[in-house]
CSV table of C-alpha atoms in Angstrom, one decimal:
chain,number,residue,atom,x,y,z
A,10,UNK,CA,-44.7,-12.7,-24.0
A,11,UNK,CA,-41.5,-12.3,-22.6
A,12,UNK,CA,-40.5,-16.0,-22.0
A,13,UNK,CA,-41.2,-19.5,-24.0
A,14,UNK,CA,-40.3,-22.1,-22.4
A,15,UNK,CA,-41.0,-25.5,-24.4
A,16,UNK,CA,-41.1,-29.2,-22.3
A,17,UNK,CA,-42.2,-32.3,-22.0
A,18,UNK,CA,-44.7,-32.4,-19.2
A,19,UNK,CA,-46.6,-29.0,-17.7
A,20,UNK,CA,-48.8,-29.0,-14.8
A,21,UNK,CA,-51.7,-27.1,-13.4
A,22,UNK,CA,-51.6,-26.8,-10.0
A,23,UNK,CA,-49.2,-27.6,-6.8
A,24,UNK,CA,-51.5,-29.4,-4.8
A,25,UNK,CA,-51.3,-32.8,-4.3
A,26,UNK,CA,-52.1,-34.5,-7.5
A,27,UNK,CA,-50.0,-31.9,-9.5
A,28,UNK,CA,-46.8,-32.2,-6.8
A,29,UNK,CA,-47.5,-36.3,-7.5
A,30,UNK,CA,-47.2,-36.5,-11.2
A,31,UNK,CA,-44.5,-33.6,-11.5
A,32,UNK,CA,-41.9,-35.6,-9.0
A,33,UNK,CA,-42.3,-38.5,-10.0
A,34,UNK,CA,-42.1,-37.4,-13.9
A,35,UNK,CA,-39.0,-35.5,-13.8
A,36,UNK,CA,-37.5,-38.2,-11.6
A,37,UNK,CA,-38.1,-40.2,-14.5
A,38,UNK,CA,-36.1,-37.9,-17.1
A,39,UNK,CA,-38.9,-35.8,-18.3
A,40,UNK,CA,-39.0,-31.8,-18.6
A,41,UNK,CA,-41.7,-30.8,-16.2
A,42,UNK,CA,-43.0,-27.2,-15.8
A,43,UNK,CA,-45.4,-26.8,-12.7
A,44,UNK,CA,-47.5,-24.1,-12.6
A,45,UNK,CA,-49.0,-22.8,-9.2
A,46,UNK,CA,-50.7,-19.1,-8.7
A,47,UNK,CA,-51.2,-19.8,-4.5
A,48,UNK,CA,-50.0,-21.7,-2.2
A,49,UNK,CA,-48.1,-25.0,-3.1
A,50,UNK,CA,-49.2,-28.3,-1.7
A,51,UNK,CA,-52.9,-26.7,-1.8
A,52,UNK,CA,-55.9,-27.3,-0.3
A,53,UNK,CA,-54.8,-30.9,1.7
A,54,UNK,CA,-51.9,-29.0,3.3
A,55,UNK,CA,-53.1,-25.5,3.8
A,56,UNK,CA,-57.0,-25.9,4.3
A,57,UNK,CA,-58.2,-29.2,4.4
A,58,UNK,CA,-56.3,-32.7,5.6
A,59,UNK,CA,-53.9,-31.3,7.5
A,60,UNK,CA,-55.0,-28.4,9.3
A,61,UNK,CA,-58.1,-30.9,10.0
A,62,UNK,CA,-56.4,-33.8,11.6
A,63,UNK,CA,-54.1,-31.3,13.7
A,64,UNK,CA,-57.1,-29.9,15.0
A,65,UNK,CA,-59.0,-33.2,15.5
A,66,UNK,CA,-55.9,-34.2,17.4
A,67,UNK,CA,-56.1,-31.2,19.7
A,68,UNK,CA,-60.0,-31.6,20.7
A,69,UNK,CA,-59.0,-35.2,21.4
A,70,UNK,CA,-56.9,-34.6,23.9
A,71,UNK,CA,-59.1,-31.9,25.5
A,72,UNK,CA,-62.2,-34.4,25.7
A,73,UNK,CA,-59.6,-37.3,27.1
A,74,UNK,CA,-59.5,-35.2,30.4
A,75,UNK,CA,-63.0,-35.3,30.9
A,76,UNK,CA,-63.8,-38.7,29.6
A,77,UNK,CA,-61.7,-41.2,32.2
A,78,UNK,CA,-64.2,-42.0,34.5
A,79,UNK,CA,-65.1,-45.5,33.7
A,80,UNK,CA,-61.0,-46.1,33.8
A,81,UNK,CA,-61.3,-44.5,37.4
A,82,UNK,CA,-59.8,-41.4,36.5
A,83,UNK,CA,-61.4,-38.6,37.6
A,84,UNK,CA,-62.5,-36.2,35.2
A,85,UNK,CA,-61.1,-32.7,34.8
A,86,UNK,CA,-62.2,-29.5,32.9
A,87,UNK,CA,-59.1,-29.0,30.3
A,88,UNK,CA,-57.6,-25.9,30.0
A,89,UNK,CA,-57.8,-24.8,26.1
A,90,UNK,CA,-55.9,-21.7,24.9
A,91,UNK,CA,-57.2,-21.8,21.9
A,92,UNK,CA,-54.8,-19.5,20.4
A,93,UNK,CA,-52.1,-21.9,20.9
A,94,UNK,CA,-54.1,-24.6,19.6
A,95,UNK,CA,-54.3,-22.6,16.3
A,96,UNK,CA,-50.2,-22.4,16.4
A,97,UNK,CA,-50.3,-25.9,16.9
A,98,UNK,CA,-52.4,-26.4,13.4
A,99,UNK,CA,-50.1,-24.1,11.9
A,100,UNK,CA,-46.9,-25.7,13.2
A,101,UNK,CA,-47.8,-28.7,11.5
A,102,UNK,CA,-48.7,-26.8,8.2
A,103,UNK,CA,-45.2,-25.6,8.2
A,104,UNK,CA,-43.5,-29.5,9.3
A,105,UNK,CA,-44.9,-30.1,6.1
A,106,UNK,CA,-44.3,-27.5,4.0
A,107,UNK,CA,-41.2,-28.1,3.2
A,108,UNK,CA,-42.2,-31.6,1.3
A,109,UNK,CA,-44.6,-29.7,-1.0
A,110,UNK,CA,-41.7,-26.1,-1.5
A,111,UNK,CA,-40.7,-24.4,-4.4
A,112,UNK,CA,-37.5,-25.3,-3.5
A,113,UNK,CA,-37.7,-28.8,-3.0
A,114,UNK,CA,-39.4,-29.2,-6.7
A,115,UNK,CA,-36.6,-27.2,-7.9
A,116,UNK,CA,-33.9,-29.4,-6.3
A,117,UNK,CA,-35.5,-32.1,-8.3
A,118,UNK,CA,-35.2,-30.0,-11.1
A,119,UNK,CA,-38.8,-29.0,-11.7
A,120,UNK,CA,-39.5,-25.6,-13.1
A,121,UNK,CA,-41.5,-23.7,-10.8
A,122,UNK,CA,-43.6,-20.9,-12.0
A,123,UNK,CA,-45.7,-19.3,-9.3
A,124,UNK,CA,-48.5,-18.1,-11.4
A,125,UNK,CA,-51.7,-19.3,-12.2
A,126,UNK,CA,-51.9,-21.1,-16.0
A,127,UNK,CA,-54.7,-21.0,-18.6
A,128,UNK,CA,-54.6,-22.3,-22.2
A,129,UNK,CA,-54.5,-20.1,-24.9
A,130,UNK,CA,-54.4,-23.1,-27.9
A,131,UNK,CA,-55.0,-26.9,-27.6
A,132,UNK,CA,-51.0,-26.8,-27.3
A,133,UNK,CA,-50.0,-24.0,-25.3
A,134,UNK,CA,-50.5,-22.3,-21.8
A,135,UNK,CA,-49.8,-19.0,-20.6
A,136,UNK,CA,-49.1,-17.7,-17.2
A,137,UNK,CA,-47.7,-14.4,-16.0
A,138,UNK,CA,-45.5,-13.4,-18.6
A,139,UNK,CA,-44.1,-17.4,-19.7
A,140,UNK,CA,-46.2,-18.5,-22.3
A,141,UNK,CA,-45.3,-22.8,-22.4
A,142,UNK,CA,-45.7,-25.8,-25.1
A,143,UNK,CA,-45.7,-29.0,-24.0
A,144,UNK,CA,-45.8,-32.1,-25.5
A,145,UNK,CA,-48.6,-33.0,-22.4
A,146,UNK,CA,-50.4,-31.3,-20.0
A,147,UNK,CA,-51.7,-32.5,-16.4
A,148,UNK,CA,-54.6,-30.2,-15.2
A,149,UNK,CA,-54.4,-30.8,-11.6
A,150,UNK,CA,-56.4,-27.7,-10.1
A,151,UNK,CA,-58.2,-29.2,-7.5
A,152,UNK,CA,-61.6,-27.6,-5.7
A,153,UNK,CA,-63.1,-25.2,-3.6
A,154,UNK,CA,-65.7,-24.9,-1.5
A,155,UNK,CA,-69.2,-24.3,-2.5
A,156,UNK,CA,-71.0,-21.1,-1.6
A,157,UNK,CA,-74.7,-22.2,-2.1
A,158,UNK,CA,-77.3,-19.6,-2.8
A,159,UNK,CA,-79.0,-19.2,0.2
A,160,UNK,CA,-80.6,-15.1,0.5
A,161,UNK,CA,-78.9,-12.9,2.7
A,162,UNK,CA,-75.3,-15.3,2.7
A,163,UNK,CA,-73.3,-12.6,0.0
A,164,UNK,CA,-74.3,-10.0,3.0
A,165,UNK,CA,-72.7,-11.5,6.1
A,166,UNK,CA,-69.3,-13.0,6.9
A,167,UNK,CA,-69.1,-16.1,6.9
A,168,UNK,CA,-66.0,-18.9,7.4
A,169,UNK,CA,-65.3,-22.0,4.7
A,170,UNK,CA,-62.3,-24.3,5.1
A,171,UNK,CA,-60.0,-22.0,3.1
A,172,UNK,CA,-60.6,-19.4,6.6
A,173,UNK,CA,-61.8,-21.2,9.8
A,174,UNK,CA,-58.1,-22.4,10.3
A,175,UNK,CA,-57.1,-18.7,11.2
A,176,UNK,CA,-58.9,-18.2,14.3
A,177,UNK,CA,-57.3,-17.7,17.1
A,178,UNK,CA,-60.1,-17.3,19.5
A,179,UNK,CA,-62.7,-19.9,19.7
A,180,UNK,CA,-66.4,-19.4,18.9
A,181,UNK,CA,-68.4,-18.8,21.4
A,182,UNK,CA,-71.7,-20.6,19.0
A,183,UNK,CA,-70.5,-21.9,15.6
A,184,UNK,CA,-73.6,-22.7,13.3
A,185,UNK,CA,-72.5,-25.2,10.4
A,186,UNK,CA,-74.2,-25.4,7.3
A,187,UNK,CA,-73.6,-29.1,6.2
A,188,UNK,CA,-73.2,-32.7,7.8
A,189,UNK,CA,-70.9,-34.3,5.3
A,190,UNK,CA,-67.6,-35.5,6.6
A,191,UNK,CA,-66.0,-31.4,6.7
A,192,UNK,CA,-68.9,-30.4,8.8
A,193,UNK,CA,-69.1,-33.5,11.1
A,194,UNK,CA,-65.4,-33.2,12.0
A,195,UNK,CA,-65.4,-29.6,12.7
A,196,UNK,CA,-68.2,-29.8,14.8
A,197,UNK,CA,-66.9,-32.2,16.6
A,198,UNK,CA,-63.5,-30.7,17.0
A,199,UNK,CA,-64.5,-27.0,18.1
A,200,UNK,CA,-67.1,-28.8,20.7
A,201,UNK,CA,-64.2,-30.5,21.9
A,202,UNK,CA,-62.5,-27.1,22.4
A,203,UNK,CA,-65.0,-25.2,23.9
A,204,UNK,CA,-67.6,-23.9,21.7
A,205,UNK,CA,-71.1,-24.4,21.6
A,206,UNK,CA,-71.7,-25.8,17.8
A,207,UNK,CA,-74.9,-26.3,15.9
A,208,UNK,CA,-75.2,-28.3,12.3
A,209,UNK,CA,-77.9,-27.8,9.7
A,210,UNK,CA,-78.0,-30.4,7.3
A,211,UNK,CA,-80.7,-30.8,4.6
A,212,UNK,CA,-81.2,-34.6,4.1
A,213,UNK,CA,-79.3,-37.0,6.2
A,214,UNK,CA,-76.1,-36.6,8.3
A,215,UNK,CA,-73.6,-38.1,6.7
A,216,UNK,CA,-75.4,-39.1,3.6
A,217,UNK,CA,-73.0,-40.8,1.6
A,218,UNK,CA,-72.0,-43.2,4.5
A,219,UNK,CA,-73.2,-46.6,5.3
A,220,UNK,CA,-76.9,-45.3,7.6
A,221,UNK,CA,-76.2,-47.7,10.7
A,222,UNK,CA,-72.8,-46.4,10.7
A,223,UNK,CA,-73.5,-42.9,10.3
A,224,UNK,CA,-76.2,-43.4,12.8
A,225,UNK,CA,-73.6,-44.0,15.3
A,226,UNK,CA,-71.4,-41.2,14.6
A,227,UNK,CA,-74.2,-39.0,15.3
A,228,UNK,CA,-75.6,-40.5,18.5
A,229,UNK,CA,-71.9,-40.0,19.5
A,230,UNK,CA,-71.4,-36.1,18.4
A,231,UNK,CA,-74.6,-35.5,19.6
A,232,UNK,CA,-73.6,-37.0,22.9
A,233,UNK,CA,-70.7,-34.5,23.0
A,234,UNK,CA,-73.4,-31.5,23.3
A,235,UNK,CA,-73.9,-31.0,19.2
A,236,UNK,CA,-77.0,-30.1,18.2
A,237,UNK,CA,-77.7,-31.9,15.1
A,238,UNK,CA,-80.6,-30.9,12.8
A,239,UNK,CA,-81.2,-33.4,10.0
A,240,UNK,CA,-83.9,-33.1,7.2
A,241,UNK,CA,-83.9,-29.2,7.6
A,242,UNK,CA,-83.6,-26.6,4.9
A,243,UNK,CA,-81.7,-23.1,5.1
A,244,UNK,CA,-83.9,-20.5,3.7
A,245,UNK,CA,-81.7,-17.2,4.9
A,246,UNK,CA,-79.3,-15.8,6.7
A,247,UNK,CA,-78.7,-12.3,8.5
A,248,UNK,CA,-76.0,-10.8,10.6
A,249,UNK,CA,-77.0,-8.3,13.5
A,250,UNK,CA,-74.8,-6.7,16.6
A,251,UNK,CA,-72.0,-9.0,15.9
A,252,UNK,CA,-73.9,-12.2,15.6
A,253,UNK,CA,-75.0,-14.5,12.5
A,254,UNK,CA,-78.7,-15.3,12.2
A,255,UNK,CA,-79.6,-18.7,10.1
A,256,UNK,CA,-83.7,-19.0,9.3
A,257,UNK,CA,-84.2,-22.7,8.3
A,258,UNK,CA,-87.7,-24.6,7.7
A,259,UNK,CA,-88.1,-26.5,10.6
A,260,UNK,CA,-85.9,-25.3,13.3
A,261,UNK,CA,-86.9,-21.4,13.3
A,262,UNK,CA,-84.1,-19.4,13.2
A,263,UNK,CA,-80.9,-20.3,15.0
A,264,UNK,CA,-78.3,-17.7,16.3
A,265,UNK,CA,-74.4,-18.0,16.5
A,266,UNK,CA,-71.2,-15.8,16.7
A,267,UNK,CA,-69.8,-17.9,13.8
A,268,UNK,CA,-70.8,-19.2,10.7
A,269,UNK,CA,-69.2,-22.0,8.6
A,270,UNK,CA,-70.4,-23.0,5.3
A,271,UNK,CA,-69.7,-26.6,4.3
A,272,UNK,CA,-72.1,-27.9,1.9
A,273,UNK,CA,-69.6,-29.4,-0.6
A,274,UNK,CA,-66.9,-28.8,-3.1
A,275,UNK,CA,-66.5,-27.3,-6.6
A,276,UNK,CA,-63.8,-28.0,-9.1
A,277,UNK,CA,-61.1,-25.1,-10.0
A,278,UNK,CA,-62.1,-24.3,-13.7
A,279,UNK,CA,-62.8,-21.0,-13.6
A,280,UNK,CA,-59.7,-19.4,-15.0
A,281,UNK,CA,-58.2,-22.4,-17.2
A,282,UNK,CA,-59.9,-20.8,-20.4
A,283,UNK,CA,-60.9,-24.8,-21.6
A,284,UNK,CA,-62.4,-23.6,-24.8
A,285,UNK,CA,-59.3,-22.4,-26.0
A,286,UNK,CA,-57.8,-25.6,-25.7
A,287,UNK,CA,-60.9,-28.0,-26.6
A,288,UNK,CA,-61.0,-29.4,-23.4
A,289,UNK,CA,-65.1,-30.7,-22.7
A,290,UNK,CA,-66.3,-29.9,-19.3
A,291,UNK,CA,-69.1,-30.1,-17.3
A,292,UNK,CA,-70.2,-28.4,-14.0
A,293,UNK,CA,-69.2,-31.3,-12.4
A,294,UNK,CA,-65.9,-31.1,-13.4
A,295,UNK,CA,-63.4,-31.8,-16.8
A,296,UNK,CA,-64.6,-35.0,-18.2
A,297,UNK,CA,-62.2,-37.5,-18.7
A,298,UNK,CA,-61.6,-41.3,-20.0
A,299,UNK,CA,-60.8,-44.2,-18.0
A,300,UNK,CA,-57.3,-43.0,-19.0
A,301,UNK,CA,-58.2,-39.5,-17.5
A,302,UNK,CA,-57.2,-38.0,-20.6
A,303,UNK,CA,-59.5,-35.3,-21.7
A,304,UNK,CA,-61.1,-34.8,-25.2
A,305,UNK,CA,-57.9,-33.0,-25.8
A,306,UNK,CA,-55.6,-36.0,-26.3
A,307,UNK,CA,-52.9,-33.6,-25.1
A,308,UNK,CA,-54.5,-32.9,-22.1
A,309,UNK,CA,-54.5,-34.9,-18.7
A,310,UNK,CA,-56.8,-34.0,-15.7
A,311,UNK,CA,-57.0,-35.3,-12.1
A,312,UNK,CA,-58.0,-35.4,-9.1
A,313,UNK,CA,-60.7,-32.9,-7.9
A,314,UNK,CA,-60.9,-31.2,-10.8
A,315,UNK,CA,-62.6,-33.9,-12.7
A,316,UNK,CA,-65.3,-34.5,-9.7
A,317,UNK,CA,-66.1,-37.9,-8.4
A,318,UNK,CA,-64.1,-39.2,-5.0
A,319,UNK,CA,-62.0,-35.6,-3.6
A,320,UNK,CA,-59.6,-36.9,-1.4
A,321,UNK,CA,-55.7,-36.6,-1.7
A,322,UNK,CA,-55.0,-40.2,-1.9
A,323,UNK,CA,-57.2,-40.4,-5.0
A,324,UNK,CA,-55.4,-37.5,-6.8
A,325,UNK,CA,-52.4,-39.2,-6.0
A,326,UNK,CA,-53.2,-42.5,-7.7
A,327,UNK,CA,-53.9,-40.7,-10.4
A,328,UNK,CA,-50.8,-38.8,-10.8
A,329,UNK,CA,-49.5,-42.4,-10.9
A,330,UNK,CA,-51.8,-43.4,-14.0
A,331,UNK,CA,-50.6,-40.4,-15.8
A,332,UNK,CA,-47.2,-40.7,-15.1
A,333,UNK,CA,-47.3,-43.9,-16.5
A,334,UNK,CA,-49.5,-42.9,-19.6
A,335,UNK,CA,-47.4,-39.5,-20.4
A,336,UNK,CA,-44.2,-40.4,-19.6
A,337,UNK,CA,-43.1,-44.1,-19.7
A,338,UNK,CA,-46.1,-44.7,-22.6
A,339,UNK,CA,-47.4,-47.5,-21.2
A,340,UNK,CA,-51.3,-48.4,-21.0
A,341,UNK,CA,-52.9,-47.8,-17.8
A,342,UNK,CA,-56.1,-46.8,-16.4
A,343,UNK,CA,-57.9,-46.2,-13.5
A,344,UNK,CA,-60.0,-48.9,-11.8
A,345,UNK,CA,-63.3,-48.6,-10.2
A,346,UNK,CA,-64.1,-50.2,-6.6
A,347,UNK,CA,-60.8,-49.6,-4.9
A,348,UNK,CA,-61.1,-46.3,-3.3
A,349,UNK,CA,-60.8,-45.8,0.4
A,350,UNK,CA,-62.6,-43.0,1.8
A,351,UNK,CA,-62.2,-41.8,6.1
A,352,UNK,CA,-64.4,-39.4,8.2
A,353,UNK,CA,-62.4,-39.2,10.8
A,354,UNK,CA,-65.2,-38.3,13.7
A,355,UNK,CA,-64.7,-40.4,16.8
A,356,UNK,CA,-65.4,-42.8,16.0
A,357,UNK,CA,-64.4,-43.1,12.4
A,358,UNK,CA,-66.2,-44.1,9.5
A,359,UNK,CA,-64.1,-45.8,7.4
A,360,UNK,CA,-65.2,-47.4,3.4
A,361,UNK,CA,-63.8,-49.2,0.7
A,362,UNK,CA,-65.1,-50.7,-2.8
A,363,UNK,CA,-68.4,-50.9,-3.4
A,364,UNK,CA,-71.0,-50.4,-0.9
A,365,UNK,CA,-74.2,-52.3,0.0
A,366,UNK,CA,-76.3,-51.1,-2.6
A,367,UNK,CA,-73.9,-50.6,-5.4
A,368,UNK,CA,-72.9,-54.5,-4.6
A,369,UNK,CA,-76.4,-55.7,-4.6
A,370,UNK,CA,-77.3,-53.9,-8.0
A,371,UNK,CA,-74.1,-55.8,-9.6
A,372,UNK,CA,-74.1,-58.9,-8.1
A,373,UNK,CA,-77.8,-59.6,-7.2
A,374,UNK,CA,-78.0,-62.8,-5.2
A,375,UNK,CA,-74.3,-63.9,-5.4
A,376,UNK,CA,-73.4,-61.2,-2.6
A,377,UNK,CA,-72.6,-62.4,0.9
A,378,UNK,CA,-72.3,-59.6,3.7
A,379,UNK,CA,-70.3,-60.5,6.7
A,380,UNK,CA,-71.3,-58.5,10.0
A,381,UNK,CA,-69.4,-58.4,13.0
A,382,UNK,CA,-68.4,-55.7,16.1
A,383,UNK,CA,-66.3,-54.0,18.0
A,384,UNK,CA,-68.1,-55.4,21.0
A,385,UNK,CA,-66.3,-59.0,20.3
A,386,UNK,CA,-63.2,-57.5,20.1
A,387,UNK,CA,-61.0,-57.6,23.0
A,388,UNK,CA,-58.5,-54.5,22.8
A,389,UNK,CA,-61.8,-52.4,21.9
A,390,UNK,CA,-62.9,-53.8,25.6
A,391,UNK,CA,-60.0,-53.1,27.2
A,392,UNK,CA,-59.9,-49.4,26.0
A,393,UNK,CA,-63.8,-49.0,26.3
A,394,UNK,CA,-64.4,-48.7,22.5
A,395,UNK,CA,-67.1,-51.0,21.6
A,396,UNK,CA,-69.4,-48.9,19.8
A,397,UNK,CA,-68.6,-49.7,16.2
A,398,UNK,CA,-68.6,-52.8,13.8
A,399,UNK,CA,-67.8,-54.0,10.3
A,400,UNK,CA,-69.7,-55.2,7.3
A,401,UNK,CA,-67.3,-56.6,4.3
A,402,UNK,CA,-69.4,-57.6,1.1
A,403,UNK,CA,-68.3,-61.0,-0.7
A,404,UNK,CA,-68.9,-62.3,-4.4
A,405,UNK,CA,-67.7,-66.3,-4.6
A,406,UNK,CA,-65.2,-65.9,-1.8
A,407,UNK,CA,-63.5,-62.4,-2.6
A,408,UNK,CA,-64.3,-59.3,-0.9
A,409,UNK,CA,-65.6,-56.5,-3.0
A,410,UNK,CA,-66.3,-54.0,-0.1
A,411,UNK,CA,-66.1,-53.1,3.2
A,412,UNK,CA,-67.7,-50.7,5.5
A,413,UNK,CA,-66.2,-49.9,9.4
A,414,UNK,CA,-67.3,-47.7,12.0
A,415,UNK,CA,-65.1,-48.0,15.3
A,416,UNK,CA,-61.8,-46.9,17.1
A,417,UNK,CA,-59.2,-46.1,14.5
A,418,UNK,CA,-61.5,-47.8,11.5
A,419,UNK,CA,-58.9,-45.2,8.7
A,420,UNK,CA,-56.2,-47.5,10.3
A,421,UNK,CA,-57.7,-51.4,10.7
A,422,UNK,CA,-59.5,-51.1,7.0
A,423,UNK,CA,-56.4,-51.2,5.3
A,424,UNK,CA,-56.7,-54.9,5.1
A,425,UNK,CA,-59.8,-55.0,2.9
A,426,UNK,CA,-58.2,-52.0,0.6
A,427,UNK,CA,-55.1,-54.4,-0.1
A,428,UNK,CA,-57.2,-57.3,-0.5
A,429,UNK,CA,-59.9,-55.9,-2.9
A,430,UNK,CA,-57.7,-53.9,-4.8
A,431,UNK,CA,-55.1,-57.2,-5.3
A,432,UNK,CA,-58.1,-59.5,-5.5
A,433,UNK,CA,-56.8,-61.3,-2.3
A,434,UNK,CA,-59.4,-64.1,-1.5
A,435,UNK,CA,-61.1,-64.2,2.0
A,436,UNK,CA,-59.7,-67.2,3.0
A,437,UNK,CA,-56.5,-65.4,3.3
A,438,UNK,CA,-57.3,-62.5,5.7
A,439,UNK,CA,-59.3,-65.8,7.8
A,440,UNK,CA,-55.4,-67.7,7.5
A,441,UNK,CA,-53.7,-64.7,8.7
A,442,UNK,CA,-52.4,-64.2,12.3
A,443,UNK,CA,-53.2,-61.2,14.1
A,444,UNK,CA,-51.6,-60.1,16.9
A,445,UNK,CA,-53.5,-60.5,19.8
A,446,UNK,CA,-55.1,-58.2,21.4
A,447,UNK,CA,-55.5,-55.7,18.4
A,448,UNK,CA,-58.3,-54.1,16.6
A,449,UNK,CA,-57.2,-55.8,13.7
A,450,UNK,CA,-58.1,-58.6,14.9
A,451,UNK,CA,-62.0,-57.7,13.9
A,452,UNK,CA,-61.0,-58.3,10.0
A,453,UNK,CA,-60.0,-62.0,10.7
A,454,UNK,CA,-63.0,-62.4,12.9
A,455,UNK,CA,-65.1,-61.6,9.9
A,456,UNK,CA,-63.3,-63.4,7.6
A,457,UNK,CA,-63.6,-66.7,9.7
A,458,UNK,CA,-67.2,-65.8,10.5
A,459,UNK,CA,-67.8,-66.1,7.1
A,460,UNK,CA,-66.1,-69.6,6.6
A,461,UNK,CA,-67.3,-70.7,10.1
A,462,UNK,CA,-71.4,-69.9,8.8
A,463,UNK,CA,-70.8,-72.7,6.1
A,464,UNK,CA,-68.2,-75.2,7.9
A,465,UNK,CA,-70.2,-75.6,11.0
A,466,UNK,CA,-73.4,-75.9,9.2
A,467,UNK,CA,-72.1,-78.7,6.8
A,468,UNK,CA,-73.9,-82.1,7.4
A,469,UNK,CA,-71.2,-83.9,5.3
A,470,UNK,CA,-68.6,-82.2,8.0
A,471,UNK,CA,-70.2,-83.5,10.6
A,472,UNK,CA,-70.6,-87.2,8.6
A,473,UNK,CA,-66.4,-86.6,8.1
A,474,UNK,CA,-65.4,-86.0,11.6
A,475,UNK,CA,-67.6,-88.6,13.3
A,476,UNK,CA,-66.0,-91.5,10.8
A,477,UNK,CA,-62.9,-90.0,11.6
A,478,UNK,CA,-63.3,-90.2,15.7
A,479,UNK,CA,-63.8,-94.0,15.2
A,480,UNK,CA,-60.5,-94.6,13.9
A,481,UNK,CA,-58.5,-96.3,16.5
């Protein structure tokens, strides 16, 4: 080795979690080394959240031109320049990139080494020609798209989330294997931008979401022309004459111009040499305790690389836990049941805390469920987006989970994220003054319904009211 570096904290991975950990630690006075052999910003900035939501935004504008009939606006056929759509996507990435850049982090005082790191011992990491010895390490190497062992797949050209955003021409017919959030978001976006789209799912589309909420989204996406085949397995893939053909066990052979594989994510652990550091891991990711420490007490792991909920905001949450522990020496542990998730289809699906199955298993007869619909929300009526609903799971007057499908659900559900994380009672939400007319009123309506059912059914209350009305 030509160089030896000693530091307080060494972070492996320059994605969302790694950058948050590095910036937090260095600004608190720790010496920090950050290792990233790929693009700063990781998957979220370059291949995930940012480009996908940018593409969805373009699709929303295209869709709006043809969907104004109910408002008295004559539908128009959008003139889509897919190359300019691609420019928009990459312009958004470029606008955010400086915040995640080497220059910014070096300006904060982080020593950035543009190489991948691998463990050489329980206390040292090698990155290129540099050996780093640190008091603590943070593994934040993220995840990559799973490539399933489908016969013939290795012999054809296929897309993943890491390559689909480089297309400069709209796919004539995009076949998507996998109907999870990524597959469904990209299916709707491309359909709205002029592509024919077919989605193949071995189980249920959006299978981790509330079944009725997922059903509403599937129906909405189908209504826009996307063919969605559920409960259908892919048995083989071939390519010929510029087309790709997918053979299934229930729908025969489906041929298209492009194939996107979106069946899940796997942790990026292959190049880390974890065994040399005494770090336990399994197929689903690195094993950690509630404090995010690995079997090597000097090493933490955060974000996608430990499996579980694979979201940018989770990686950021994990980074905060690690900074408290590794930098400040304070006890900090991950809390269960407070993580939100959003699927950015139209309508959106948003969930936070426990789902119904988990809540019933944990609380049994103590669980109450409050249901309300966007059809009763005046703002939703004004914008003709009434197809949606909210479920809140309540125990002893406190919400423990919420699930929503509807317009801007990812924004509207945030009050439940706060209530669940902070232990706020439902009565506080019911007592909130919500501006009228807003979509967020649905939250106050749900909280009010919880108390209204009990209040209006109370015989004792009615006796009290009758007595009060007799007073002069």
